[in-house]
mmCIF file of C-alpha atoms in Angstrom:
data_model
loop_
_atom_site.group_PDB
_atom_site.id
_atom_site.type_symbol
_atom_site.label_atom_id
_atom_site.label_comp_id
_atom_site.label_asym_id
_atom_site.label_seq_id
_atom_site.Cartn_x
_atom_site.Cartn_y
_atom_site.Cartn_z
ATOM 1 C CA UNK K 1 25.186 -73.894 5.452
ATOM 2 C CA UNK K 2 26.086 -73.619 9.106
ATOM 3 C CA UNK K 3 28.552 -76.265 10.962
ATOM 4 C CA UNK K 4 26.067 -76.738 13.587
ATOM 5 C CA UNK K 5 23.244 -78.021 11.057
ATOM 6 C CA UNK K 6 25.372 -80.452 9.053
ATOM 7 C CA UNK K 7 26.158 -81.736 12.191
ATOM 8 C CA UNK K 8 22.621 -81.951 12.965
ATOM 9 C CA UNK K 9 22.106 -83.619 9.647
ATOM 10 C CA UNK K 10 24.504 -86.094 10.656
ATOM 11 C CA UNK K 11 23.342 -87.102 13.914
ATOM 12 C CA UNK K 12 19.542 -87.987 12.314
ATOM 13 C CA UNK K 13 21.414 -89.656 9.442
ATOM 14 C CA UNK K 14 22.924 -92.143 11.879
ATOM 15 C CA UNK K 15 19.928 -92.130 14.217
ATOM 16 C CA UNK K 16 17.383 -93.296 11.150
ATOM 17 C CA UNK K 17 19.277 -94.655 8.939
ATOM 18 C CA UNK K 18 19.537 -93.464 5.510
ATOM 19 C CA UNK K 19 22.937 -93.563 3.796
ATOM 20 C CA UNK K 20 24.284 -91.218 1.901
ATOM 21 C CA UNK K 21 24.041 -93.394 -1.426
ATOM 22 C CA UNK K 22 20.413 -93.317 -0.983
ATOM 23 C CA UNK K 23 19.008 -90.014 0.384
ATOM 24 C CA UNK K 24 20.376 -86.965 -0.482
ATOM 25 C CA UNK K 25 19.675 -83.995 2.625
ATOM 26 C CA UNK K 26 18.803 -80.790 1.696
ATOM 27 C CA UNK K 27 17.636 -78.093 4.254
ATOM 28 C CA UNK K 28 14.388 -76.948 2.887
ATOM 29 C CA UNK K 29 11.879 -73.880 3.704
ATOM 30 C CA UNK K 30 8.936 -72.499 2.135
ATOM 31 C CA UNK K 31 6.156 -70.039 2.499
ATOM 32 C CA UNK K 32 2.867 -70.287 1.708
ATOM 33 C CA UNK K 33 1.054 -66.346 1.426
ATOM 34 C CA UNK K 34 -2.195 -65.468 0.833
ATOM 35 C CA UNK K 35 -2.327 -61.717 -1.224
ATOM 36 C CA UNK K 36 -4.225 -59.177 1.142
ATOM 37 C CA UNK K 37 -6.757 -58.967 -2.259
ATOM 38 C CA UNK K 38 -6.411 -61.531 -4.920
ATOM 39 C CA UNK K 39 -5.620 -59.686 -8.529
ATOM 40 C CA UNK K 40 -8.911 -59.123 -10.862
ATOM 41 C CA UNK K 41 -7.513 -61.087 -13.392
ATOM 42 C CA UNK K 42 -8.068 -64.566 -12.086
ATOM 43 C CA UNK K 43 -10.071 -66.524 -14.033
ATOM 44 C CA UNK K 44 -9.825 -69.640 -11.799
ATOM 45 C CA UNK K 45 -12.097 -69.123 -8.964
ATOM 46 C CA UNK K 46 -14.224 -72.279 -7.208
ATOM 47 C CA UNK K 47 -17.143 -72.043 -5.297
ATOM 48 C CA UNK K 48 -17.308 -73.995 -2.202
ATOM 49 C CA UNK K 49 -15.978 -76.964 -3.538
ATOM 50 C CA UNK K 50 -12.691 -77.668 -5.510
ATOM 51 C CA UNK K 51 -11.698 -80.227 -7.823
ATOM 52 C CA UNK K 52 -10.716 -82.901 -6.190
ATOM 53 C CA UNK K 53 -6.939 -83.395 -3.857
ATOM 54 C CA UNK K 54 -3.956 -85.306 -6.033
ATOM 55 C CA UNK K 55 -3.690 -87.063 -2.600
ATOM 56 C CA UNK K 56 -4.083 -87.277 1.240
ATOM 57 C CA UNK K 57 -1.147 -87.065 2.280
ATOM 58 C CA UNK K 58 0.376 -87.218 5.595
ATOM 59 C CA UNK K 59 -0.090 -84.442 7.880
ATOM 60 C CA UNK K 60 3.157 -82.165 7.280
ATOM 61 C CA UNK K 61 2.946 -81.079 11.218
ATOM 62 C CA UNK K 62 2.778 -84.190 12.808
ATOM 63 C CA UNK K 63 5.808 -85.622 10.582
ATOM 64 C CA UNK K 64 7.816 -83.106 11.446
ATOM 65 C CA UNK K 65 7.183 -83.824 15.441
ATOM 66 C CA UNK K 66 7.874 -87.654 15.208
ATOM 67 C CA UNK K 67 10.618 -87.244 12.421
ATOM 68 C CA UNK K 68 9.043 -89.667 10.019
ATOM 69 C CA UNK K 69 10.671 -90.398 6.698
ATOM 70 C CA UNK K 70 13.741 -88.491 8.013
ATOM 71 C CA UNK K 71 12.221 -85.085 8.694
ATOM 72 C CA UNK K 72 14.066 -82.936 11.205
ATOM 73 C CA UNK K 73 12.215 -79.710 12.013
ATOM 74 C CA UNK K 74 14.591 -76.867 12.352
ATOM 75 C CA UNK K 75 14.740 -74.085 14.674
ATOM 76 C CA UNK K 76 13.364 -70.658 13.629
ATOM 77 C CA UNK K 77 16.150 -68.547 14.513
ATOM 78 C CA UNK K 78 18.003 -70.842 11.720
ATOM 79 C CA UNK K 79 15.515 -69.703 8.780
ATOM 80 C CA UNK K 80 16.894 -67.799 5.905
ATOM 81 C CA UNK K 81 13.253 -66.419 4.475
ATOM 82 C CA UNK K 82 11.973 -64.346 7.299
ATOM 83 C CA UNK K 83 13.017 -61.026 5.269
ATOM 84 C CA UNK K 84 11.222 -62.138 2.516
ATOM 85 C CA UNK K 85 8.116 -63.088 4.973
ATOM 86 C CA UNK K 86 8.832 -59.140 6.772
ATOM 87 C CA UNK K 87 8.755 -57.627 3.497
ATOM 88 C CA UNK K 88 5.226 -60.041 2.416
ATOM 89 C CA UNK K 89 3.669 -58.228 5.653
ATOM 90 C CA UNK K 90 4.745 -55.054 5.274
ATOM 91 C CA UNK K 91 4.608 -54.145 1.495
ATOM 92 C CA UNK K 92 2.221 -56.544 0.545
ATOM 93 C CA UNK K 93 -0.363 -56.908 3.756
ATOM 94 C CA UNK K 94 0.038 -60.119 3.201
ATOM 95 C CA UNK K 95 -0.589 -63.384 5.346
ATOM 96 C CA UNK K 96 1.609 -66.088 6.009
ATOM 97 C CA UNK K 97 -0.637 -68.904 5.757
ATOM 98 C CA UNK K 98 2.983 -71.583 6.261
ATOM 99 C CA UNK K 99 6.777 -71.341 6.751
ATOM 100 C CA UNK K 100 8.549 -74.013 8.003
ATOM 101 C CA UNK K 101 12.748 -75.134 7.461
ATOM 102 C CA UNK K 102 12.979 -78.435 8.105
ATOM 103 C CA UNK K 103 16.165 -81.480 6.983
ATOM 104 C CA UNK K 104 14.852 -83.582 4.425
ATOM 105 C CA UNK K 105 16.378 -86.945 3.030
ATOM 106 C CA UNK K 106 15.412 -86.571 -0.814
ATOM 107 C CA UNK K 107 15.029 -89.929 -2.506
ATOM 108 C CA UNK K 108 13.924 -90.297 -6.653
ATOM 109 C CA UNK K 109 10.401 -90.393 -7.465
ATOM 110 C CA UNK K 110 8.602 -93.246 -6.904
ATOM 111 C CA UNK K 111 5.133 -95.215 -5.674
ATOM 112 C CA UNK K 112 5.902 -94.621 -2.367
ATOM 113 C CA UNK K 113 7.061 -91.249 -2.137
ATOM 114 C CA UNK K 114 4.673 -89.385 0.345
ATOM 115 C CA UNK K 115 2.571 -86.789 -0.052
ATOM 116 C CA UNK K 116 2.404 -84.195 2.761
ATOM 117 C CA UNK K 117 -0.421 -82.334 3.855
ATOM 118 C CA UNK K 118 0.320 -78.409 4.731
ATOM 119 C CA UNK K 119 -2.161 -76.036 6.538
ATOM 120 C CA UNK K 120 -2.846 -72.749 7.829
ATOM 121 C CA UNK K 121 -5.028 -70.674 9.363
ATOM 122 C CA UNK K 122 -4.708 -66.147 8.402
ATOM 123 C CA UNK K 123 -7.012 -63.178 8.993
ATOM 124 C CA UNK K 124 -10.762 -62.986 8.955
ATOM 125 C CA UNK K 125 -10.509 -66.876 8.185
ATOM 126 C CA UNK K 126 -8.393 -67.131 4.677
ATOM 127 C CA UNK K 127 -7.350 -70.797 4.694
ATOM 128 C CA UNK K 128 -4.378 -72.592 3.240
ATOM 129 C CA UNK K 129 -4.771 -76.762 2.821
ATOM 130 C CA UNK K 130 -2.903 -78.770 0.026
ATOM 131 C CA UNK K 131 -0.633 -81.683 -0.260
ATOM 132 C CA UNK K 132 2.855 -81.646 -1.496
ATOM 133 C CA UNK K 133 5.751 -83.910 -2.117
ATOM 134 C CA UNK K 134 9.509 -83.749 -2.570
ATOM 135 C CA UNK K 135 12.050 -85.969 -4.556
ATOM 136 C CA UNK K 136 14.825 -85.293 -6.948
ATOM 137 C CA UNK K 137 16.604 -86.886 -10.299
ATOM 138 C CA UNK K 138 19.280 -84.058 -11.489
ATOM 139 C CA UNK K 139 17.519 -81.208 -9.914
ATOM 140 C CA UNK K 140 14.927 -81.139 -6.934
ATOM 141 C CA UNK K 141 11.358 -81.715 -7.885
ATOM 142 C CA UNK K 142 8.090 -80.604 -5.960
ATOM 143 C CA UNK K 143 4.661 -81.501 -6.580
ATOM 144 C CA UNK K 144 2.191 -79.522 -5.677
ATOM 145 C CA UNK K 145 -1.396 -78.699 -5.460
ATOM 146 C CA UNK K 146 -2.345 -76.086 -2.702
ATOM 147 C CA UNK K 147 -5.747 -74.648 -2.569
ATOM 148 C CA UNK K 148 -6.415 -71.115 -0.487
ATOM 149 C CA UNK K 149 -10.186 -70.503 0.381
ATOM 150 C CA UNK K 150 -11.268 -67.070 1.338
ATOM 151 C CA UNK K 151 -14.674 -67.075 3.085
ATOM 152 C CA UNK K 152 -18.005 -65.389 1.874
ATOM 153 C CA UNK K 153 -15.902 -64.129 -1.402
ATOM 154 C CA UNK K 154 -18.445 -64.668 -3.676
ATOM 155 C CA UNK K 155 -22.191 -64.651 -3.354
ATOM 156 C CA UNK K 156 -25.011 -66.883 -5.236
ATOM 157 C CA UNK K 157 -27.903 -65.334 -7.693
ATOM 158 C CA UNK K 158 -30.226 -65.848 -4.573
ATOM 159 C CA UNK K 159 -27.543 -63.802 -1.854
ATOM 160 C CA UNK K 160 -26.169 -66.046 -0.377
ATOM 161 C CA UNK K 161 -22.160 -65.728 0.291
ATOM 162 C CA UNK K 162 -19.551 -68.280 -0.936
ATOM 163 C CA UNK K 163 -16.369 -69.216 -0.259
ATOM 164 C CA UNK K 164 -14.289 -68.293 -2.843
ATOM 165 C CA UNK K 165 -11.355 -71.708 -3.870
ATOM 166 C CA UNK K 166 -7.957 -70.466 -5.046
ATOM 167 C CA UNK K 167 -5.846 -73.937 -6.859
ATOM 168 C CA UNK K 168 -2.073 -73.842 -7.400
ATOM 169 C CA UNK K 169 -1.016 -77.331 -9.127
ATOM 170 C CA UNK K 170 2.373 -77.364 -10.331
ATOM 171 C CA UNK K 171 5.499 -79.877 -11.151
ATOM 172 C CA UNK K 172 8.704 -77.722 -10.687
ATOM 173 C CA UNK K 173 11.909 -78.651 -11.260
ATOM 174 C CA UNK K 174 14.614 -76.292 -9.098
ATOM 175 C CA UNK K 175 18.258 -76.013 -8.799
ATOM 176 C CA UNK K 176 19.354 -76.224 -5.690
ATOM 177 C CA UNK K 177 20.772 -72.955 -3.644
ATOM 178 C CA UNK K 178 18.738 -71.250 -5.955
ATOM 179 C CA UNK K 179 15.114 -69.124 -4.160
ATOM 180 C CA UNK K 180 12.528 -70.122 -6.348
ATOM 181 C CA UNK K 181 8.796 -68.541 -7.013
ATOM 182 C CA UNK K 182 5.520 -70.322 -7.421
ATOM 183 C CA UNK K 183 3.547 -67.562 -8.592
ATOM 184 C CA UNK K 184 -0.152 -67.337 -8.088
ATOM 185 C CA UNK K 185 -2.661 -64.154 -8.924
ATOM 186 C CA UNK K 186 -4.425 -65.178 -5.283
ATOM 187 C CA UNK K 187 -1.627 -66.342 -3.272
ATOM 188 C CA UNK K 188 2.599 -67.331 -3.541
ATOM 189 C CA UNK K 189 4.848 -69.883 -2.545
ATOM 190 C CA UNK K 190 8.694 -69.005 -1.818
ATOM 191 C CA UNK K 191 11.317 -71.975 -1.497
ATOM 192 C CA UNK K 192 14.671 -72.173 0.111
ATOM 193 C CA UNK K 193 16.884 -75.250 -0.903
ATOM 194 C CA UNK K 194 19.865 -75.733 1.113
ATOM 195 C CA UNK K 195 22.318 -78.837 -0.265
ATOM 196 C CA UNK K 196 24.094 -80.650 2.453
ATOM 197 C CA UNK K 197 27.345 -81.353 1.876
ATOM 198 C CA UNK K 198 28.197 -84.776 0.723
ATOM 199 C CA UNK K 199 30.527 -85.774 3.359
ATOM 200 C CA UNK K 200 28.091 -85.450 6.011
ATOM 201 C CA UNK K 201 28.155 -89.089 7.649
ATOM 202 C CA UNK K 202 31.556 -88.788 8.531
ATOM 203 C CA UNK K 203 31.456 -85.106 10.736
ATOM 204 C CA UNK K 204 30.631 -85.491 14.533
ATOM 205 C CA UNK K 205 28.868 -83.434 16.638
ATOM 206 C CA UNK K 206 31.383 -80.644 17.943
ATOM 207 C CA UNK K 207 30.244 -78.812 21.500
ATOM 208 C CA UNK K 208 31.596 -75.619 20.023
ATOM 209 C CA UNK K 209 28.908 -75.926 16.887
ATOM 210 C CA UNK K 210 26.439 -74.287 19.439
ATOM 211 C CA UNK K 211 27.988 -71.399 19.303
ATOM 212 C CA UNK K 212 28.353 -71.094 15.883
ATOM 213 C CA UNK K 213 25.782 -68.073 14.650
ATOM 214 C CA UNK K 214 23.125 -69.846 11.529
ATOM 215 C CA UNK K 215 23.558 -67.860 7.831
ATOM 216 C CA UNK K 216 20.621 -65.997 8.258
ATOM 217 C CA UNK K 217 19.105 -63.543 4.506
ATOM 218 C CA UNK K 218 20.339 -60.392 4.369
ATOM 219 C CA UNK K 219 17.884 -57.528 3.647
ATOM 220 C CA UNK K 220 20.156 -57.495 0.280
ATOM 221 C CA UNK K 221 18.620 -60.784 -1.054
ATOM 222 C CA UNK K 222 19.326 -64.435 -0.671
ATOM 223 C CA UNK K 223 22.164 -65.421 1.441
ATOM 224 C CA UNK K 224 23.173 -67.767 -2.231
ATOM 225 C CA UNK K 225 23.513 -64.555 -4.267
ATOM 226 C CA UNK K 226 20.598 -64.710 -5.850
ATOM 227 C CA UNK K 227 18.893 -61.792 -6.037
ATOM 228 C CA UNK K 228 15.744 -61.147 -4.202
ATOM 229 C CA UNK K 229 12.339 -62.272 -5.175
ATOM 230 C CA UNK K 230 9.811 -59.467 -6.502
ATOM 231 C CA UNK K 231 6.727 -60.322 -4.965
ATOM 232 C CA UNK K 232 4.285 -57.785 -6.136
ATOM 233 C CA UNK K 233 1.061 -58.117 -7.626
ATOM 234 C CA UNK K 234 1.114 -59.817 -10.976
ATOM 235 C CA UNK K 235 -0.174 -56.771 -12.714
ATOM 236 C CA UNK K 236 2.605 -54.424 -11.375
ATOM 237 C CA UNK K 237 5.566 -57.183 -12.758
ATOM 238 C CA UNK K 238 7.939 -55.721 -15.591
#
């Protein structure tokens, strides 16, 4: 974690009144990508409409812009998964439907834990829509209901083109500092979670921190030392 990022968080928590003993702050980064061609093994394809979504959700981009729920957007130059996004484009011809990094003070799961709605648009009308919510217990917890729609993917008996909707619903517990991968034959999700120091409220913003270069992922893999993720199609996995 760069010192500048830690200082940014300290200022955010002081401004929003979030305290260290109730919220555990993380820098979260998420990529949602669509494969260029869904795997032929898919058996969960829904025409036009899909099962009801788990929740309505607060628009994530609006929440980031307004810094709601203690969220703080981070600049693109701080992203640690840029190399992963580039490999997805080059090696798989994938569409990056969503890629964001932000600071998120995490709390234990409760009835008031907010859902956030994610959206994105790729080539040829491929569209992401879904909701996620983040919480923490012993591990970071992600509850996700994501759908990728491909227009005119299938045809009705009378030849009418139909959309195909691919659904990923998953609850995942994640260790921090690791890179996590949610897999689906039609799309995937890559998640990086970086904990912030326990003593962050005591830090003061230092003008010299502006000259500190952000940590970035290297071509050899994530900066945390975890192995690079294999994002090849499911049929080609060892």
